[in-house]
PDB file of C-alpha atoms in Angstrom:
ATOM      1  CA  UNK A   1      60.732 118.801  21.155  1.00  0.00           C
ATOM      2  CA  UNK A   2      62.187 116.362  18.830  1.00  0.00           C
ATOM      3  CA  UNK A   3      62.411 112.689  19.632  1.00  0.00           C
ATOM      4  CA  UNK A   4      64.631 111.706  16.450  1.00  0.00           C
ATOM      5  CA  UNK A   5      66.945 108.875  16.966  1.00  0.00           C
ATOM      6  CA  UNK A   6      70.516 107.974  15.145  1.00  0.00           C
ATOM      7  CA  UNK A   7      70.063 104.597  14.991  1.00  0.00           C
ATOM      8  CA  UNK A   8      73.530 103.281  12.571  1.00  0.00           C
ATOM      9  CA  UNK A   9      71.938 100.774  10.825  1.00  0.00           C
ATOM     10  CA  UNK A  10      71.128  99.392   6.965  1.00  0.00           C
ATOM     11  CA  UNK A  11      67.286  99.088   6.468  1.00  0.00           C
ATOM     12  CA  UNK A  12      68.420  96.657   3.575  1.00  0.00           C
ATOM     13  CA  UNK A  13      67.438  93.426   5.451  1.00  0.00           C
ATOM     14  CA  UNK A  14      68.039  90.814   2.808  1.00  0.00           C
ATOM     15  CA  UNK A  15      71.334  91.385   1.051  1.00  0.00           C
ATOM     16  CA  UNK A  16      73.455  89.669   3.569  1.00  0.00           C
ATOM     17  CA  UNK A  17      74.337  85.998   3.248  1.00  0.00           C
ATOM     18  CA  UNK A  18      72.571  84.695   6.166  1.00  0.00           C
ATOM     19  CA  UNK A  19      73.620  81.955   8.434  1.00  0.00           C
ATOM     20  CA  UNK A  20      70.504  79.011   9.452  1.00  0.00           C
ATOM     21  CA  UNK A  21      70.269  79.876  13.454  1.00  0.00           C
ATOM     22  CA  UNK A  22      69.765  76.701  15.932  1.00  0.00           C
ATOM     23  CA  UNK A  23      68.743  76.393  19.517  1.00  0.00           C
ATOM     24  CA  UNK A  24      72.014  76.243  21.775  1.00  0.00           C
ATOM     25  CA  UNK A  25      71.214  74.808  25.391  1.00  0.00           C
ATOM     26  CA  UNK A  26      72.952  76.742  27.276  1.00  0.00           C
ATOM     27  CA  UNK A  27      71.609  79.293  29.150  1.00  0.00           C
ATOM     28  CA  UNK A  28      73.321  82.511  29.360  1.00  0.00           C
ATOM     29  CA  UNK A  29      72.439  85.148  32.377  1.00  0.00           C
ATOM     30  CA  UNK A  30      73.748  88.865  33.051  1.00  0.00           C
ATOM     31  CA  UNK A  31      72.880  90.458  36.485  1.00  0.00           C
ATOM     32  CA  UNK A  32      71.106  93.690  36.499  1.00  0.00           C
ATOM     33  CA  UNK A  33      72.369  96.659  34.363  1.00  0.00           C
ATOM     34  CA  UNK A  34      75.256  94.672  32.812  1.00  0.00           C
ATOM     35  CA  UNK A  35      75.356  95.420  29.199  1.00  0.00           C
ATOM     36  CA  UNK A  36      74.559  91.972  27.073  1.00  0.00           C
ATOM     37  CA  UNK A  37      75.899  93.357  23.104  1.00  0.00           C
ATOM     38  CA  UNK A  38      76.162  96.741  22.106  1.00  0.00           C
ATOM     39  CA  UNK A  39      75.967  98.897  18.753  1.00  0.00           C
ATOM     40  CA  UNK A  40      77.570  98.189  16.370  1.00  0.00           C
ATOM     41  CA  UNK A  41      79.289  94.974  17.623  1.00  0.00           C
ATOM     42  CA  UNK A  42      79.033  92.146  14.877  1.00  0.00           C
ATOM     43  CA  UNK A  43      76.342  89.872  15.944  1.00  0.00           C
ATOM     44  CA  UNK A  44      76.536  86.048  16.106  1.00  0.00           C
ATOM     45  CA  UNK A  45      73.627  85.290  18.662  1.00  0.00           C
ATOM     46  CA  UNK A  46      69.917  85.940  18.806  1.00  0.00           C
ATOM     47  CA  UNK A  47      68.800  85.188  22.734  1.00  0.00           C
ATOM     48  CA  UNK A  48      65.187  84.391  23.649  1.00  0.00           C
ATOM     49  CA  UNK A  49      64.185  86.057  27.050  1.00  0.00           C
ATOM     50  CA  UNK A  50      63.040  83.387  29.658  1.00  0.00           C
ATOM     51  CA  UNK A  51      63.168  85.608  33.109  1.00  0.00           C
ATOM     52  CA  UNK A  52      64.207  89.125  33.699  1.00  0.00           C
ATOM     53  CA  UNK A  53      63.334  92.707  31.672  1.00  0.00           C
ATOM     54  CA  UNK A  54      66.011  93.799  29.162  1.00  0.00           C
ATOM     55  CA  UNK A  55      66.246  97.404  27.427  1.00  0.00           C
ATOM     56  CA  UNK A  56      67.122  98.726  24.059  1.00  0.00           C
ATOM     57  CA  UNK A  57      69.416 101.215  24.620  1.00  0.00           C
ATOM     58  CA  UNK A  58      70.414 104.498  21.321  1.00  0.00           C
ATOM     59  CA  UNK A  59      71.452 107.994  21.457  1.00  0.00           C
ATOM     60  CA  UNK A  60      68.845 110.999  20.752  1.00  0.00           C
ATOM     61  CA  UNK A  61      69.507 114.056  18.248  1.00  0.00           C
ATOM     62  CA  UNK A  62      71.409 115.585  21.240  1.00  0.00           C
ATOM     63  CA  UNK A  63      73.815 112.843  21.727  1.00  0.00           C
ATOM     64  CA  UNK A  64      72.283 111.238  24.576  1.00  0.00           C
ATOM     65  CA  UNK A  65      72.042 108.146  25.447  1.00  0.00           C
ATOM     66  CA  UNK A  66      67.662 107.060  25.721  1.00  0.00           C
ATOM     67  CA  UNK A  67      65.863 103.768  26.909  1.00  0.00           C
ATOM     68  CA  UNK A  68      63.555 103.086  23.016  1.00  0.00           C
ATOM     69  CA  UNK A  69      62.249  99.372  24.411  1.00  0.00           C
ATOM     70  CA  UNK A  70      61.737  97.375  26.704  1.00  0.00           C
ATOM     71  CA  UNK A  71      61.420  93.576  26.177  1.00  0.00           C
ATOM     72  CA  UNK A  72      60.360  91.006  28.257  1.00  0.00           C
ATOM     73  CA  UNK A  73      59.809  86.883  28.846  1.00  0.00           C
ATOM     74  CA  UNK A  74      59.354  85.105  25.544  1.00  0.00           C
ATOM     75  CA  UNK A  75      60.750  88.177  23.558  1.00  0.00           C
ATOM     76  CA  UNK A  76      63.377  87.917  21.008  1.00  0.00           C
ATOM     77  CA  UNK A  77      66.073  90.023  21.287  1.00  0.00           C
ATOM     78  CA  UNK A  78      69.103  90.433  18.969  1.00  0.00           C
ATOM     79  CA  UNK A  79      67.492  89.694  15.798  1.00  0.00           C
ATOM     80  CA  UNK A  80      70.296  91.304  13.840  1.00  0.00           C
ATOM     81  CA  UNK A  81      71.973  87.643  14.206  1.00  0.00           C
ATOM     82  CA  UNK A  82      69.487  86.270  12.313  1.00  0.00           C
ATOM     83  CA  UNK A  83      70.289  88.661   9.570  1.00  0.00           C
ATOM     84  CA  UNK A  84      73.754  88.576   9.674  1.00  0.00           C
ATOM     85  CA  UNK A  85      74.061  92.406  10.904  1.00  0.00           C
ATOM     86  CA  UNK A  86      75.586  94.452  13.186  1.00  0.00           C
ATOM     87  CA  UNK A  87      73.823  95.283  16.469  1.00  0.00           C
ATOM     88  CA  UNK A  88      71.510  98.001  16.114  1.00  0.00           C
ATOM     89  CA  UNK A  89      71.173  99.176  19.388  1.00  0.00           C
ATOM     90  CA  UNK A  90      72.853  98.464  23.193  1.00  0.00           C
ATOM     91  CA  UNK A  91      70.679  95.967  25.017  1.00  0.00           C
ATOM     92  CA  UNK A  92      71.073  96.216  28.982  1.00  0.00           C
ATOM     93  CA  UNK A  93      69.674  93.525  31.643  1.00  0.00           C
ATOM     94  CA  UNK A  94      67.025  95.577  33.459  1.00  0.00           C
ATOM     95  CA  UNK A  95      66.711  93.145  36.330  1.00  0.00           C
ATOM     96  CA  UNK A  96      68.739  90.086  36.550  1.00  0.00           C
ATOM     97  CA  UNK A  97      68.314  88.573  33.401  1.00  0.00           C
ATOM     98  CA  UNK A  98      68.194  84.605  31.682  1.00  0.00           C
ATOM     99  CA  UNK A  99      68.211  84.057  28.054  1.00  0.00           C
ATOM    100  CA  UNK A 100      68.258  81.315  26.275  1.00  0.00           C
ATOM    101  CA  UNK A 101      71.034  81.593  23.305  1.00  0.00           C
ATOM    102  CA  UNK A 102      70.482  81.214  19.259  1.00  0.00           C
ATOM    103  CA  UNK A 103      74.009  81.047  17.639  1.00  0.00           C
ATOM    104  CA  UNK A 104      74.553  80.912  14.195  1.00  0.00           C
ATOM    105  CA  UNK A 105      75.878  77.607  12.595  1.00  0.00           C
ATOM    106  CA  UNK A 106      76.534  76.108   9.115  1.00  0.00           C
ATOM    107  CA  UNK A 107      73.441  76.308   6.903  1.00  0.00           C
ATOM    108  CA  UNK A 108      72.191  72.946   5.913  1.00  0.00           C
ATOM    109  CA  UNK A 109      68.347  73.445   5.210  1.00  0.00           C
ATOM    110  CA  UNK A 110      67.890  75.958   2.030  1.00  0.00           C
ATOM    111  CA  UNK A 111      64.332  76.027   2.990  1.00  0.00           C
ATOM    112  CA  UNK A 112      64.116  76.688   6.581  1.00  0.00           C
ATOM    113  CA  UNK A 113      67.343  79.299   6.242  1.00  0.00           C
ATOM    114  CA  UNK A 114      64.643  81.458   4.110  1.00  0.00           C
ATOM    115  CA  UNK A 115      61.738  80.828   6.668  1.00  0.00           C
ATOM    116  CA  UNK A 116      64.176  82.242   9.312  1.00  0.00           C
ATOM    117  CA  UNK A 117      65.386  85.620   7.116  1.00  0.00           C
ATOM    118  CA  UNK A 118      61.620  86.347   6.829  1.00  0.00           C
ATOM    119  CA  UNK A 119      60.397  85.718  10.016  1.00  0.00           C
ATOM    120  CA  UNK A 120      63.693  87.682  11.291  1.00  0.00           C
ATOM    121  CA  UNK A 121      63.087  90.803   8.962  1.00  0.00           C
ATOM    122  CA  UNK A 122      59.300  91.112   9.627  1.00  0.00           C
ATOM    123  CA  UNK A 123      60.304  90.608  13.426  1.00  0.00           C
ATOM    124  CA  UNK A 124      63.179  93.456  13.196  1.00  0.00           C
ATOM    125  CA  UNK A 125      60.396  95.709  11.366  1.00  0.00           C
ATOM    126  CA  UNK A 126      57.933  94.970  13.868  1.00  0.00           C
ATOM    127  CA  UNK A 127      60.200  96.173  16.178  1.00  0.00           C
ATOM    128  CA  UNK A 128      61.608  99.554  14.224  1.00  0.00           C
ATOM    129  CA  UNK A 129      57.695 100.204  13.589  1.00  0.00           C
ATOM    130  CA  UNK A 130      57.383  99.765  17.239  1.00  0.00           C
ATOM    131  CA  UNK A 131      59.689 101.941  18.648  1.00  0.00           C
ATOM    132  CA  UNK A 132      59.049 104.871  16.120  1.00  0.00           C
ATOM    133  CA  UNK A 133      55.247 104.553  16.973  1.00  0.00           C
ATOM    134  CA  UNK A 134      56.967 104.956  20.759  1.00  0.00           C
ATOM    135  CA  UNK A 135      58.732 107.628  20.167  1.00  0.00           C
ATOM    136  CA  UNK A 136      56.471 109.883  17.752  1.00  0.00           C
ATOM    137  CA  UNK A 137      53.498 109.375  21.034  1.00  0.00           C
ATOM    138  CA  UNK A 138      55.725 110.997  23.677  1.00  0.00           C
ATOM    139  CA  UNK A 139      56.455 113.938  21.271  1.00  0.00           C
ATOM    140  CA  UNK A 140      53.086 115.240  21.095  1.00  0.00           C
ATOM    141  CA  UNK A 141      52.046 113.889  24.971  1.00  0.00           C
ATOM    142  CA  UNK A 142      52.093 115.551  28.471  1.00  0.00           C
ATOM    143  CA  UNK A 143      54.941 114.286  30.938  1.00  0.00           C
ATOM    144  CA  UNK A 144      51.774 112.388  32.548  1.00  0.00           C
ATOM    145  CA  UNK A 145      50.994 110.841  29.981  1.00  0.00           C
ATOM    146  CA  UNK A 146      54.242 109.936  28.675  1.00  0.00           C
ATOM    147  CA  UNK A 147      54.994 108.222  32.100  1.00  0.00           C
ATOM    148  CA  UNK A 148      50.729 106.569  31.372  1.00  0.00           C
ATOM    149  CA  UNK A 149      52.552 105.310  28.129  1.00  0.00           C
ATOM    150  CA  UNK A 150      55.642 103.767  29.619  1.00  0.00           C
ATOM    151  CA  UNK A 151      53.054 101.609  31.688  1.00  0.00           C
ATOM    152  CA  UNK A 152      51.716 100.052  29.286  1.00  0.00           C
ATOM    153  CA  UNK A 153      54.577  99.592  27.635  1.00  0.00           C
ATOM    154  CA  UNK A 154      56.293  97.588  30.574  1.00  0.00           C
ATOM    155  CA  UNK A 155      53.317  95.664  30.767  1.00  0.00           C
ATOM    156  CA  UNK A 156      53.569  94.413  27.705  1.00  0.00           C
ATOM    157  CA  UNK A 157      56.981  93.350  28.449  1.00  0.00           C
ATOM    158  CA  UNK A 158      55.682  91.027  31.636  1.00  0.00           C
ATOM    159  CA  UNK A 159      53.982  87.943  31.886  1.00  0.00           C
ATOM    160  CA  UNK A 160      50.501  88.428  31.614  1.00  0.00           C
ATOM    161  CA  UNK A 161      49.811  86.404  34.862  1.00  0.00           C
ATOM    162  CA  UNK A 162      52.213  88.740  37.215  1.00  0.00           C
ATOM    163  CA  UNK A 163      50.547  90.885  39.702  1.00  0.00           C
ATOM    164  CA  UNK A 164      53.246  93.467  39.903  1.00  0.00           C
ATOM    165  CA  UNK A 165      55.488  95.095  37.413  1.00  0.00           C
ATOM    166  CA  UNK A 166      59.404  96.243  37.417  1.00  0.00           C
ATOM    167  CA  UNK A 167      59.399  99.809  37.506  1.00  0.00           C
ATOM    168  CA  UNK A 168      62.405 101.806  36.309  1.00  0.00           C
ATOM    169  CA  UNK A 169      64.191 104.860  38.670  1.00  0.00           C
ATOM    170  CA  UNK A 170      63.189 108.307  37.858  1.00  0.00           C
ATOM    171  CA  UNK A 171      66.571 108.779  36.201  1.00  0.00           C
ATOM    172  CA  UNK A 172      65.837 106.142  33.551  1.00  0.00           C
ATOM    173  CA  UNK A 173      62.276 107.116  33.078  1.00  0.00           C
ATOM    174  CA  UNK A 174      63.389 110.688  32.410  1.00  0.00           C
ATOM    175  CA  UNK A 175      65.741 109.512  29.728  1.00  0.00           C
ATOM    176  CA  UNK A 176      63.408 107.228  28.040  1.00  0.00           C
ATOM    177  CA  UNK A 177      60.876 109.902  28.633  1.00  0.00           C
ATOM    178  CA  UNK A 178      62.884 113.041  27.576  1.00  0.00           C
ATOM    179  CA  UNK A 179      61.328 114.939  30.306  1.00  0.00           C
ATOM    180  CA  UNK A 180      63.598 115.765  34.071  1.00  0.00           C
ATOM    181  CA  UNK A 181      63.750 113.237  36.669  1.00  0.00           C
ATOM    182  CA  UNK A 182      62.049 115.588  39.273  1.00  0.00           C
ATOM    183  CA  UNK A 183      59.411 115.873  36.275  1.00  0.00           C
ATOM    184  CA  UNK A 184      59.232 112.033  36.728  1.00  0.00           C
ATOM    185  CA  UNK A 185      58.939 111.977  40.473  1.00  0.00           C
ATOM    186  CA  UNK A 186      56.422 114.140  40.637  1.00  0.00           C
ATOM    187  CA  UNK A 187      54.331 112.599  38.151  1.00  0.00           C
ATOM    188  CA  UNK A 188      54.813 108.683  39.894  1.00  0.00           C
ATOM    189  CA  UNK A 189      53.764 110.654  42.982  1.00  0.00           C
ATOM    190  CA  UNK A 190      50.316 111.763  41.756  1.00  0.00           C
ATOM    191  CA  UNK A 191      49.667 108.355  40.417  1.00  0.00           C
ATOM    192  CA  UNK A 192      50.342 106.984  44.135  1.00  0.00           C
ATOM    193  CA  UNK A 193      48.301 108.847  45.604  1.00  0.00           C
ATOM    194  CA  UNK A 194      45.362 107.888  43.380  1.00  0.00           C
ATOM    195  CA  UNK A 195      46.226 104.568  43.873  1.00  0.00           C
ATOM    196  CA  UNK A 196      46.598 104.273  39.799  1.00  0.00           C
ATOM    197  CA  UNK A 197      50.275 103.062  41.292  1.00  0.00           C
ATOM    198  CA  UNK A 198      50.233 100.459  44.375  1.00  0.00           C
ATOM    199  CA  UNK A 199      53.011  99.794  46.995  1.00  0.00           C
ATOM    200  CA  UNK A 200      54.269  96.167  46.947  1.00  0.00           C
ATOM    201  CA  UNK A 201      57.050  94.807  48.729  1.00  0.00           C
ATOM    202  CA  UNK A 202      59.649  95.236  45.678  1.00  0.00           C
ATOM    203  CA  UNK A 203      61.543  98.717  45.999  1.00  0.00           C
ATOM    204  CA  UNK A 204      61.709  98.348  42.658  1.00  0.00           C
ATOM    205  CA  UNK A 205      58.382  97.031  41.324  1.00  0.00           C
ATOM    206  CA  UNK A 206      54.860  98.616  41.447  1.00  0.00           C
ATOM    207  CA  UNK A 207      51.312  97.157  41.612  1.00  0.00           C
ATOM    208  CA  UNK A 208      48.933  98.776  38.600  1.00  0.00           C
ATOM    209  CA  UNK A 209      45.715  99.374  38.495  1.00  0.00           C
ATOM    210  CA  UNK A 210      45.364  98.934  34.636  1.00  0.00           C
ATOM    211  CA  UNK A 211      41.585  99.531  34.277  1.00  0.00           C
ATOM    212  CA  UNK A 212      42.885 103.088  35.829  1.00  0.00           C
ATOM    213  CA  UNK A 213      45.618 103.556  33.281  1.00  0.00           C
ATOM    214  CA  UNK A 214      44.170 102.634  30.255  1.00  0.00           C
ATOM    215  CA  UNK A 215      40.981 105.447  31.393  1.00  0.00           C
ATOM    216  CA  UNK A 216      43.914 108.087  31.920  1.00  0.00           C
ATOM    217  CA  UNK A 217      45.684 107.032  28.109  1.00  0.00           C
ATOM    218  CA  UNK A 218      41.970 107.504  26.686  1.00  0.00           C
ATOM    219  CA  UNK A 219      41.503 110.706  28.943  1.00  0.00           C
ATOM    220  CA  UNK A 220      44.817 112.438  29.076  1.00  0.00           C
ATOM    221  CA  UNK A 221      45.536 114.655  26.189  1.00  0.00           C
TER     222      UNK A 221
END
């Protein structure tokens, strides 16, 4: 099963005149599954998460639309404003979402302008390398596992202190997945019931037991 993605977008990082980005105090927020840019768009603003999980959002080889990321608090997101391109992907407000805005302004500081195009670029490769590593995983994984690999993946898009994580609905897991959303269910079912999942008051947030997951990741094949 292939996981390719069309993702429209030059790889050729530096040849656009780039703009110096500055903090804007303003804080922008979008409520849950509200769309904040999406593909293609030209991109002016860079946004730093400060509450709330947001998604990267493409379209597979079979011209369906797929969850690749999920970012968190403290992330960047929108990077391609830093290097004055178009939006790679669609990001979408998970929960309710705050960001803190970057927007581009005049360039007056040669110096830092170049400190921010290679920061941006290694940040936007970090990301690509990221998401590919993602992606090439749940190809050769079990549906288990693949849901074992979302975990961790939404836990590294919390806070490191929270005690419970936002857990997508079966529908979106399947599509970030690629496997059925009964497929899903079944799977978030078995991990329930051996408490590797834990009930918290949150419909739409689980407790973990991440000793238990990462044993499964190392276990599962």
């Amino acid at each position: 099963m292939s996981q390719q993605l069309v993702v429209s977008h030059s790889h050729r990082f530096t040849r656009s005149p780039l703009p110096a980005i500055q903090l804007v105090p303003k804080l922008a927020r979008f409520l849950a599954k509200s769309y904040i840019y999406q593909q293609g768009e030209p991109s002016s603003t860079a946004f730093v998460i400060r509450s709330g999980i947001a998604c990267l959002e493409s379209v597979n080889h079979r011209g369906e639309r797929c969850i690749v990321h999920f970012l968190g608090p403290g992330a960047l997101i929108g990077h391609e404003a830093c290097l004055g391109e178009p939006r790679y992907f669609d990001a979408r407000a998970c929960k309710d979402l705050v960001l803190e805005p970057f927007a581009s302004q005049a360039r007056s500081d040669a110096g830092r302008h170049a400190g921010i195009q290679s920061r941006s670029s290694m940040d936007v490769s970090h990301l690509l390398r990221d998401i590919t590593k993602f992606r090439v995983e749940l190809h050769r994984s079990s549906a288990r596992r693949r849901v074992l690999l979302l975990l961790d993946q939404l836990r590294k898009a919390h806070l490191s202190q929270a005690t419970s994580i936002w857990l997508p609905s079966r529908h979106e897991m399947a599509d970030t997945l690629d496997i059925n959303h009964v497929t899903a269910s079944r799977v978030v079912a078995h991990l329930f019931r051996e408490n590797v999942l834990l009930r918290v008051p949150r419909s739409d947030e689980v407790g973990v037991d991440w000793h238990r997951v990462h044993r499964l990741l190392q276990a599962e094949p």
